[in-house]
Short mmCIF file of C-alpha atoms and ligand atoms in Angstrom, two decimals:
data_model
loop_
_atom_site.label_atom_id
_atom_site.label_comp_id
_atom_site.label_asym_id
_atom_site.label_seq_id
_atom_site.Cartn_x
_atom_site.Cartn_y
_atom_site.Cartn_z
CA MET A 194 22.60 37.28 -33.04
CA MET A 195 20.71 36.15 -36.06
CA GLN A 196 16.86 35.17 -34.60
CA PRO A 197 14.80 33.31 -37.14
CA SER A 198 10.84 34.87 -36.34
CA LEU A 199 10.23 30.88 -35.20
CA ILE A 200 12.48 30.96 -32.02
CA PRO A 201 10.82 32.73 -29.10
CA ALA A 202 12.63 35.01 -27.14
CA PRO A 203 14.72 33.84 -24.25
CA ASP A 204 13.09 33.80 -21.11
CA PRO A 205 13.21 37.89 -20.07
CA ASN A 206 14.46 37.32 -16.71
CA PRO A 207 17.89 37.17 -16.07
CA LEU A 208 20.02 33.88 -15.19
CA PRO A 209 20.27 33.88 -11.59
CA ALA A 210 24.11 33.04 -11.81
CA PRO A 211 26.39 33.05 -14.30
CA TYR A 212 25.95 31.13 -17.36
CA TRP A 213 28.96 28.79 -16.60
CA VAL A 214 27.75 27.63 -13.44
CA PHE A 215 24.61 26.20 -15.30
CA ALA A 216 26.81 25.00 -18.00
CA VAL A 217 29.26 22.66 -15.72
CA LEU A 218 25.78 21.30 -13.32
CA LEU A 219 24.18 20.54 -16.47
CA VAL A 220 26.51 18.38 -18.00
CA THR A 221 27.63 16.91 -14.36
CA THR A 222 23.74 16.14 -13.98
CA PHE A 223 23.78 14.77 -17.58
CA ILE A 224 26.56 12.49 -16.58
CA LEU A 225 24.65 11.02 -13.47
CA HIS A 226 21.40 10.78 -15.90
CA ILE A 227 23.14 9.20 -18.56
CA VAL A 228 25.51 6.34 -16.13
CA ALA A 229 22.22 5.22 -14.33
CA MET A 230 20.27 4.65 -18.10
CA ASN A 231 23.28 2.81 -18.57
CA PHE A 232 23.25 0.58 -16.21
CA MET A 233 19.67 0.27 -16.31
CA LEU A 234 19.09 -0.21 -20.21
CA GLY A 235 22.48 -2.34 -20.14
CA GLY A 236 21.91 -4.27 -17.33
CA GLY A 237 18.54 -5.31 -18.51
CA VAL A 238 20.21 -6.28 -21.90
CA MET A 239 22.76 -8.15 -20.09
CA ALA A 240 19.68 -9.93 -18.15
CA LEU A 241 18.64 -11.22 -21.55
CA VAL A 242 21.56 -12.35 -22.72
CA ALA A 243 22.42 -14.41 -19.74
CA LYS A 244 18.60 -15.96 -19.75
CA TRP A 245 18.85 -16.86 -23.33
CA ARG A 246 22.57 -17.53 -24.88
CA SER A 247 24.04 -18.55 -21.39
CA LYS A 248 25.49 -22.19 -21.63
CA ASP A 249 25.16 -23.08 -18.66
CA ARG A 250 21.43 -22.56 -17.68
CA GLU A 251 21.31 -22.52 -14.30
CA ILE A 252 23.73 -19.55 -14.07
CA GLY A 253 22.31 -18.03 -16.79
CA ASN A 254 19.10 -17.73 -14.81
CA ARG A 255 20.87 -17.01 -11.84
CA VAL A 256 22.65 -13.86 -13.42
CA PHE A 257 19.10 -12.97 -15.05
CA ILE A 258 17.15 -13.01 -11.53
CA ASP A 259 20.52 -10.61 -9.97
CA LEU A 260 20.34 -8.38 -12.96
CA ALA A 261 16.49 -8.47 -13.14
CA LYS A 262 16.62 -7.46 -8.92
CA LYS A 263 18.43 -4.20 -9.74
CA LEU A 264 16.09 -2.77 -12.59
CA PRO A 265 13.22 -1.35 -10.55
CA VAL A 266 16.06 0.77 -8.60
CA LEU A 267 17.80 1.82 -11.87
CA LEU A 268 14.56 3.06 -13.69
CA PRO A 269 13.81 5.94 -10.69
CA ALA A 270 17.44 6.38 -10.34
CA THR A 271 17.46 7.34 -13.92
CA ILE A 272 14.14 9.32 -13.82
CA THR A 273 15.33 11.23 -10.81
CA LEU A 274 18.44 11.86 -12.21
CA GLY A 275 17.14 13.34 -15.52
CA ILE A 276 15.03 15.96 -13.58
CA ALA A 277 18.07 18.06 -12.86
CA PRO A 278 19.63 18.22 -16.73
CA LEU A 279 15.88 18.95 -17.32
CA LEU A 280 15.89 21.85 -15.49
CA PHE A 281 19.30 23.13 -16.24
CA VAL A 282 18.43 22.88 -20.29
CA GLN A 283 14.83 24.77 -19.63
CA VAL A 284 17.36 27.87 -18.13
CA LEU A 285 19.70 27.69 -20.63
CA TYR A 286 18.31 26.87 -23.66
CA GLY A 287 14.33 26.94 -22.75
CA GLN A 288 13.58 28.51 -26.08
CA PHE A 289 14.87 25.59 -28.46
CA PHE A 290 13.79 23.01 -25.85
CA TYR A 291 10.40 23.94 -25.63
CA THR A 292 9.71 24.55 -29.57
CA SER A 293 11.54 21.04 -30.11
CA SER A 294 9.11 19.47 -27.54
CA VAL A 295 5.98 21.23 -29.02
CA LEU A 296 6.89 19.89 -32.56
CA MET A 297 7.08 16.45 -31.33
CA ALA A 298 4.32 17.00 -28.83
CA TRP A 299 2.60 13.52 -29.14
CA PRO A 300 5.89 10.94 -29.52
CA TRP A 301 7.26 13.29 -26.06
CA LEU A 302 4.06 12.83 -24.13
CA LEU A 303 4.30 9.44 -25.29
CA VAL A 304 7.27 9.08 -23.12
CA LEU A 305 5.27 8.87 -20.22
CA VAL A 306 3.58 6.14 -21.03
CA CYS A 307 6.38 3.96 -22.26
CA LEU A 308 8.02 5.01 -18.97
CA THR A 309 5.28 3.51 -16.54
CA VAL A 310 4.54 0.58 -18.61
CA ALA A 311 8.53 -0.27 -18.57
CA TYR A 312 8.21 0.63 -14.95
CA TYR A 313 5.52 -1.92 -14.26
CA GLY A 314 7.48 -4.48 -16.56
CA PHE A 315 10.55 -4.43 -14.33
CA TYR A 316 8.88 -4.50 -11.63
CA TYR A 317 6.86 -7.94 -12.39
CA ALA A 318 10.14 -9.59 -13.48
CA SER A 319 11.82 -8.22 -10.17
CA PHE A 320 9.07 -10.29 -8.13
CA LYS A 321 8.29 -12.89 -10.31
CA GLY A 322 11.21 -13.37 -12.01
CA GLY A 323 12.34 -16.54 -9.58
CA GLN A 324 8.96 -18.28 -9.88
CA ARG A 325 8.16 -17.99 -13.65
CA PRO A 326 11.48 -16.92 -15.08
CA GLY A 327 10.32 -17.66 -18.64
CA ARG A 328 7.33 -14.87 -18.43
CA ALA A 329 9.56 -12.66 -16.78
CA GLY A 330 12.60 -12.73 -19.23
CA ALA A 331 9.47 -11.46 -21.90
CA VAL A 332 7.96 -8.89 -20.03
CA ILE A 333 11.75 -7.80 -19.75
CA LEU A 334 12.07 -7.72 -23.24
CA GLY A 335 9.18 -5.22 -23.66
CA SER A 336 10.14 -2.81 -21.05
CA ILE A 337 13.73 -2.73 -22.76
CA VAL A 338 12.01 -2.56 -26.32
CA LEU A 339 10.02 0.95 -24.58
CA VAL A 340 13.52 1.93 -22.74
CA PHE A 341 15.28 1.80 -26.31
CA LEU A 342 11.74 3.57 -27.51
CA ILE A 343 12.65 6.32 -25.22
CA GLY A 344 16.24 7.11 -25.93
CA PHE A 345 14.89 7.28 -29.72
CA MET A 346 12.44 10.08 -28.40
CA LEU A 347 14.98 11.87 -26.26
CA SER A 348 17.71 11.90 -29.23
CA ASN A 349 15.05 13.13 -31.76
CA ASN A 350 13.94 15.91 -29.16
CA ILE A 351 17.84 16.69 -28.83
CA THR A 352 18.66 16.83 -32.21
CA LEU A 353 15.76 19.02 -33.03
CA SER A 354 16.28 21.29 -30.19
CA GLN A 355 19.91 22.08 -32.04
CA THR A 356 18.46 22.69 -35.59
CA PRO A 357 15.81 25.79 -35.36
CA GLN A 358 16.16 25.79 -39.34
CA ILE A 359 14.32 23.11 -39.98
CA TRP A 360 11.14 23.82 -37.54
CA GLY A 361 9.07 26.10 -40.17
CA ARG A 362 9.43 23.30 -42.72
CA LYS A 363 8.74 20.25 -40.14
CA TYR A 364 6.19 22.21 -38.47
CA PHE A 365 3.96 23.31 -41.90
CA ALA A 366 4.25 19.66 -43.42
CA ASP A 367 2.67 18.47 -40.00
CA PRO A 368 1.11 21.06 -37.67
CA ALA A 369 -0.53 18.22 -35.42
CA GLY A 370 2.92 17.72 -32.96
CA TRP A 371 3.62 14.34 -34.65
CA ASN A 372 7.18 15.06 -35.98
CA LEU A 373 10.44 13.28 -35.40
CA ASN A 374 13.80 14.56 -36.90
CA LEU A 375 14.34 10.94 -39.38
CA THR A 376 15.44 13.39 -41.61
CA ASP A 377 18.59 14.48 -39.60
CA PRO A 378 21.64 12.67 -40.82
CA SER A 379 23.49 12.52 -37.60
CA LEU A 380 20.00 11.23 -35.68
CA PHE A 381 20.75 7.54 -36.05
CA PRO A 382 24.30 7.77 -35.66
CA ARG A 383 23.87 9.92 -32.14
CA TYR A 384 21.34 7.51 -31.13
CA LEU A 385 23.23 4.55 -31.57
CA HIS A 386 26.23 5.73 -29.81
CA PHE A 387 24.43 6.03 -26.78
CA MET A 388 22.67 2.87 -26.93
CA VAL A 389 25.89 0.94 -27.84
CA ALA A 390 27.53 2.84 -24.69
CA ALA A 391 24.47 1.53 -22.69
CA LEU A 392 25.14 -2.15 -23.51
CA ALA A 393 29.22 -1.57 -22.56
CA LEU A 394 28.20 0.09 -19.29
CA GLY A 395 25.61 -2.83 -18.66
CA GLY A 396 28.83 -5.19 -18.86
CA LEU A 397 30.72 -3.18 -16.32
CA LEU A 398 27.89 -3.24 -14.20
CA VAL A 399 27.78 -7.34 -14.22
CA VAL A 400 31.65 -6.76 -13.40
CA PHE A 401 30.94 -4.75 -10.23
CA MET A 402 28.30 -7.46 -9.52
CA ALA A 403 31.52 -9.87 -9.90
CA LEU A 404 33.61 -7.40 -7.40
CA ALA A 405 30.59 -7.67 -4.88
CA ASN A 406 30.88 -11.57 -4.92
CA TRP A 407 34.34 -12.06 -5.23
CA LYS A 408 35.31 -13.38 -1.71
CA ARG A 409 31.88 -15.24 -0.81
CA ASP A 410 30.91 -17.06 -4.07
CA ASN A 411 34.64 -17.08 -6.04
CA ALA A 412 33.09 -19.44 -8.85
CA TYR A 413 30.19 -17.25 -9.79
CA ALA A 414 31.99 -14.30 -9.40
CA ARG A 415 34.35 -15.74 -12.02
CA GLN A 416 31.55 -16.41 -14.62
CA LEU A 417 30.50 -12.84 -13.87
CA LEU A 418 33.52 -11.33 -14.88
CA GLN A 419 33.97 -13.15 -17.92
CA PHE A 420 30.58 -12.69 -18.70
CA GLY A 421 30.57 -8.61 -17.96
CA GLY A 422 33.91 -8.29 -18.86
CA LYS A 423 33.16 -9.73 -22.63
CA GLY A 424 30.08 -7.60 -22.85
CA PHE A 425 31.71 -4.15 -21.96
CA MET A 426 34.56 -4.88 -24.42
CA TYR A 427 33.03 -6.17 -27.44
CA ALA A 428 30.30 -3.11 -26.99
CA THR A 429 33.41 -0.77 -26.51
CA MET A 430 34.95 -2.15 -29.88
CA ALA A 431 31.94 -1.09 -31.49
CA GLN A 432 31.57 2.21 -30.08
CA VAL A 433 34.88 2.81 -31.80
CA VAL A 434 33.44 1.81 -35.19
CA GLU A 435 30.09 3.38 -34.07
CA GLY A 436 31.55 6.56 -33.27
CA VAL A 437 33.46 7.47 -35.99
CA LEU A 438 30.09 7.16 -38.05
CA PHE A 439 28.37 9.63 -35.40
CA LEU A 440 31.51 11.89 -36.34
CA VAL A 441 31.36 11.46 -39.94
CA SER A 442 27.42 12.00 -39.85
CA LEU A 443 28.16 15.60 -38.53
CA PRO A 444 27.90 18.84 -41.01
CA SER A 445 31.74 19.48 -41.73
CA GLY A 446 32.06 22.16 -39.80
CA LEU A 447 31.01 20.47 -36.91
CA ARG A 448 32.73 17.54 -37.23
CA LEU A 449 36.03 19.71 -38.07
CA LEU A 450 35.83 21.03 -34.32
CA PHE A 451 36.88 17.59 -33.31
CA LEU A 452 39.53 17.35 -35.67
CA GLY A 453 41.91 20.15 -35.27
CA ASN A 454 39.77 23.51 -35.63
CA ASP A 455 38.82 23.57 -31.66
CA PRO A 456 41.97 22.90 -29.49
CA VAL A 457 39.83 21.76 -26.71
CA ALA A 458 37.19 19.97 -28.48
CA THR A 459 40.25 17.74 -30.31
CA MET A 460 42.12 17.27 -26.96
CA LEU A 461 38.55 15.86 -25.72
CA PHE A 462 38.00 13.75 -28.80
CA LEU A 463 41.78 12.58 -28.43
CA ILE A 464 41.45 11.67 -24.78
CA GLY A 465 38.41 9.84 -25.54
CA ILE A 466 39.15 7.87 -28.33
CA LEU A 467 42.99 6.91 -26.49
CA GLY A 468 40.81 6.25 -23.00
CA SER A 469 38.29 3.65 -25.01
CA ILE A 470 41.47 1.77 -26.57
CA ALA A 471 43.15 1.45 -23.76
CA SER A 472 39.70 0.29 -21.44
CA ILE A 473 39.61 -2.53 -23.87
CA VAL A 474 43.13 -3.41 -23.75
CA LEU A 475 42.91 -3.50 -19.90
CA MET A 476 39.60 -5.32 -19.95
CA ALA A 477 41.14 -8.25 -22.12
CA GLU A 478 44.22 -8.36 -19.58
CA ALA A 479 41.96 -8.63 -16.75
CA LEU A 480 40.26 -11.44 -18.33
CA ARG A 481 42.88 -13.37 -19.18
CA LYS A 482 44.11 -12.77 -15.77
CA GLU A 483 41.28 -12.89 -14.26
CA ASP A 484 42.30 -9.85 -12.07
CA ILE A 485 38.72 -8.25 -10.72
CA ARG A 486 40.70 -5.07 -9.12
CA MET A 487 41.95 -3.91 -12.76
CA ALA A 488 38.64 -4.76 -14.14
CA ALA A 489 36.23 -3.53 -11.55
CA TYR A 490 38.53 -0.43 -10.60
CA HIS A 491 41.33 0.78 -13.21
CA VAL A 492 38.72 0.22 -16.17
CA PRO A 493 36.23 2.29 -14.39
CA ALA A 494 38.18 4.69 -13.77
CA ILE A 495 39.22 5.25 -17.43
CA ILE A 496 35.50 5.03 -18.66
CA ALA A 497 34.69 7.85 -16.16
CA VAL A 498 37.38 10.28 -17.77
CA VAL A 499 35.87 9.17 -21.18
CA ILE A 500 32.54 9.84 -20.42
CA VAL A 501 33.56 13.09 -18.70
CA CYS A 502 34.95 14.23 -22.01
CA MET A 503 32.48 12.59 -24.18
CA ALA A 504 29.62 14.54 -22.38
CA THR A 505 31.50 17.92 -22.70
CA MET A 506 32.19 17.44 -26.31
CA ARG A 507 28.44 17.08 -26.79
CA ASP A 508 27.51 20.22 -24.99
CA MET A 509 30.18 21.82 -26.88
CA LEU A 510 28.60 20.50 -29.82
CA ARG A 511 25.37 21.93 -29.04
CA ASN A 512 26.62 25.14 -28.96
CA ALA A 513 27.87 25.27 -32.28
CA TYR A 514 24.82 24.17 -34.02
CA LEU A 515 23.35 26.69 -31.69
CA ALA A 516 26.09 29.30 -32.80
CA PRO A 517 23.80 31.48 -35.19
CA TYR A 518 21.27 31.41 -33.15
CA PHE A 519 22.71 31.88 -29.30
CA ARG A 520 25.75 33.03 -27.80
CA PRO A 521 25.87 32.33 -23.68
CA GLY A 522 27.55 35.50 -23.65
CA ASP A 523 24.49 37.41 -24.64
CA LEU A 524 22.15 36.15 -21.35
CA ALA A 525 21.67 38.40 -19.17
CA VAL A 526 22.94 37.63 -15.66
CA ARG A 527 21.72 38.97 -12.25
CA THR A 528 23.30 36.48 -9.72
CA GLN A 529 21.64 35.94 -6.69
CA TRP A 530 24.14 36.11 -4.18
CA THR A 531 21.71 35.43 -0.94
CA VAL A 532 19.69 32.37 -2.86
CA PHE A 533 22.70 30.96 -4.50
CA PRO A 534 25.12 29.84 -1.79
CA VAL A 535 21.85 28.06 -0.28
CA PHE A 536 21.24 26.36 -4.14
CA LEU A 537 24.54 25.33 -3.60
CA GLY A 538 24.64 23.58 0.04
CA VAL A 539 21.42 21.98 -1.26
CA PHE A 540 22.46 20.48 -4.40
CA ALA A 541 25.73 19.11 -2.34
CA ALA A 542 23.42 18.05 0.60
CA GLY A 543 21.51 16.12 -2.05
CA ALA A 544 24.66 14.44 -3.66
CA ILE A 545 26.06 13.25 -0.24
CA PHE A 546 22.28 11.80 0.37
CA TRP A 547 22.77 10.02 -3.11
CA PHE A 548 26.14 8.94 -1.78
CA VAL A 549 24.66 7.43 1.54
CA MET A 550 21.80 5.58 -0.05
CA ILE A 551 24.14 3.94 -3.03
CA VAL A 552 26.40 2.55 0.05
CA ARG A 553 23.17 1.38 2.10
CA TYR A 554 21.77 -0.19 -1.15
CA ARG A 555 25.56 -2.34 -2.02
CA LYS A 556 25.07 -2.92 2.38
CA HIS A 557 21.84 -4.55 1.82
CA ALA A 558 22.15 -6.03 -1.73
CA ALA A 559 25.98 -7.66 -0.10
CA ASP A 560 23.42 -8.80 3.34
CA HIS A 561 20.68 -10.21 1.06
CA GLY A 562 23.46 -12.14 -1.02
CA GLN A 563 25.23 -13.69 2.23
CA LEU A 564 22.11 -14.87 3.75
CA ARG A 565 21.05 -16.65 -0.20
CA ALA A 566 24.63 -17.88 -0.56
CA SER A 567 24.65 -19.64 3.33
CA LYS A 568 21.10 -20.85 2.53
CA ALA A 569 21.98 -22.57 -1.04
CA SER A 570 24.88 -24.22 1.32
CA GLU A 571 22.81 -25.30 4.14
CA ALA A 572 20.67 -26.97 1.37
CA ALA A 573 23.60 -28.52 -0.69
CA GLY A 574 24.89 -29.84 2.76
C1 HEM B 717 14.26 5.92 -18.70
C2 HEM B 717 14.44 6.36 -19.77
C3 HEM B 717 15.27 7.15 -20.75
C4 HEM B 717 16.39 7.00 -21.49
C5 HEM B 717 16.78 5.23 -22.04
C6 HEM B 717 17.16 8.20 -21.94
C7 HEM B 717 18.07 8.22 -22.65
C8 HEM B 717 18.83 9.62 -22.72
C9 HEM B 717 19.48 9.78 -23.87
C10 HEM B 717 19.81 8.82 -24.84
C11 HEM B 717 19.91 11.05 -23.94
C12 HEM B 717 20.96 11.95 -24.95
C13 HEM B 717 19.94 12.18 -26.33
C14 HEM B 717 20.85 12.99 -27.04
O1 HEM B 717 21.61 13.88 -27.03
O2 HEM B 717 20.67 12.49 -28.43
C15 HEM B 717 18.97 11.63 -22.73
C16 HEM B 717 19.28 12.91 -22.33
C17 HEM B 717 18.48 13.78 -21.58
N1 HEM B 717 17.47 12.90 -20.68
FE1 HEM B 717 17.16 11.19 -20.54
N2 HEM B 717 16.53 9.18 -20.78
C18 HEM B 717 15.49 8.62 -19.78
C19 HEM B 717 14.53 9.09 -19.20
C20 HEM B 717 14.62 10.79 -18.83
C21 HEM B 717 13.79 11.11 -17.95
C22 HEM B 717 12.45 10.68 -17.16
C23 HEM B 717 14.10 12.68 -18.11
C24 HEM B 717 13.48 13.78 -17.45
C25 HEM B 717 12.90 13.62 -16.14
C26 HEM B 717 15.23 12.85 -18.61
C27 HEM B 717 15.68 13.69 -19.30
C28 HEM B 717 16.88 13.98 -20.24
C29 HEM B 717 16.99 15.40 -20.42
C30 HEM B 717 17.03 16.55 -19.73
C31 HEM B 717 18.45 15.00 -21.79
C32 HEM B 717 19.19 16.01 -21.86
C33 HEM B 717 20.40 16.61 -21.77
C34 HEM B 717 21.00 18.02 -22.40
O3 HEM B 717 20.61 18.13 -23.15
O4 HEM B 717 21.78 18.11 -21.85
N3 HEM B 717 15.66 11.83 -19.37
N4 HEM B 717 18.34 10.88 -21.86
#
């Protein structure tokens, strides 16, 4: 295995479970992290679009407030669900990820500042959105810009961690820790790929809100369906073009993995593209027929498959980038059979806990909505 001197030696402790266990956990928890992030970022953008672009001001403000209330929940969900892949990435790729984090130390530390300020902004908008909608819109915009910046830092760090051959050049050009990875041709297409995906899932979040309101306030729910469904559809159409740009921006040897050189990668790529196109067609049909079941169940089911394919492809791409320096098979493994079942048990308990939290959150939101709808009808009557 080629080992440029700048790559630190891997942790001498053997892995406490086989490589594939951590690889599966990394991809699984990354998917959870990225879905929460997409709902938060896409939901925030949809809130602003509703507020500033809606023809019906009253409805636009209502969608804005409903979405703004979700943001202070979705941001910590993104953070908590980011910690798990952070741990797994350190276990498997620590020597790459630590070094890239050191190379871009200052922008990387600034992520914490951006997170804290964005969080305050979301709380402010959530509490004051009803009383001061104008200012709340500006505050959410500020927070969203910070969240876009955080995503950009993440993409810089991940791409930098996969390209050790440029570390030396970067470090000696600027040893002060202000390096980004702006010269990597795949950086912006990759980053945009994540951001456009966030807009699409933000649209789906609004479709889920339509589902929650379908029986209680059907007129509002139909407007939500049209607004969210269109947001999802246009963003996914843009994503098909953006995805091609991302593919073209990859080094040719890696690009060809998805174009026939690796059968699994090619199959995942095809399922991803076909699934995206199918979801656009189905959503268009759901909007035409105002079919909430198709929009809120069938389309998300297809998108779930697309996300799993894309996240797996992303991991295969990382291993392909790192192939000259890293082979998973070379990692020492000493499975800790006494601790491993405890770990899996705690992991499963954590997953169940999350599920219960989401069910409770949805129930609370539904009761709250019911209360508001009955107050509104009382006031109208
Ligand atoms: C709230 C704002 C955040 C946004 C917008 C965001 C966005 C992203 C994006 C776009 C990626 C993929 C980057 C790429 O592959 O090019 C990513 C990966 C990742 N994020 Fe986040 N993230 C956020 C917060 C966090 C936090 C707070 C943590 C840790 C606690 C975290 C942990 C991770 C990890 C570990 C990965 C990489 C996983 C891997 O390499 O497989 N993120 N994030």
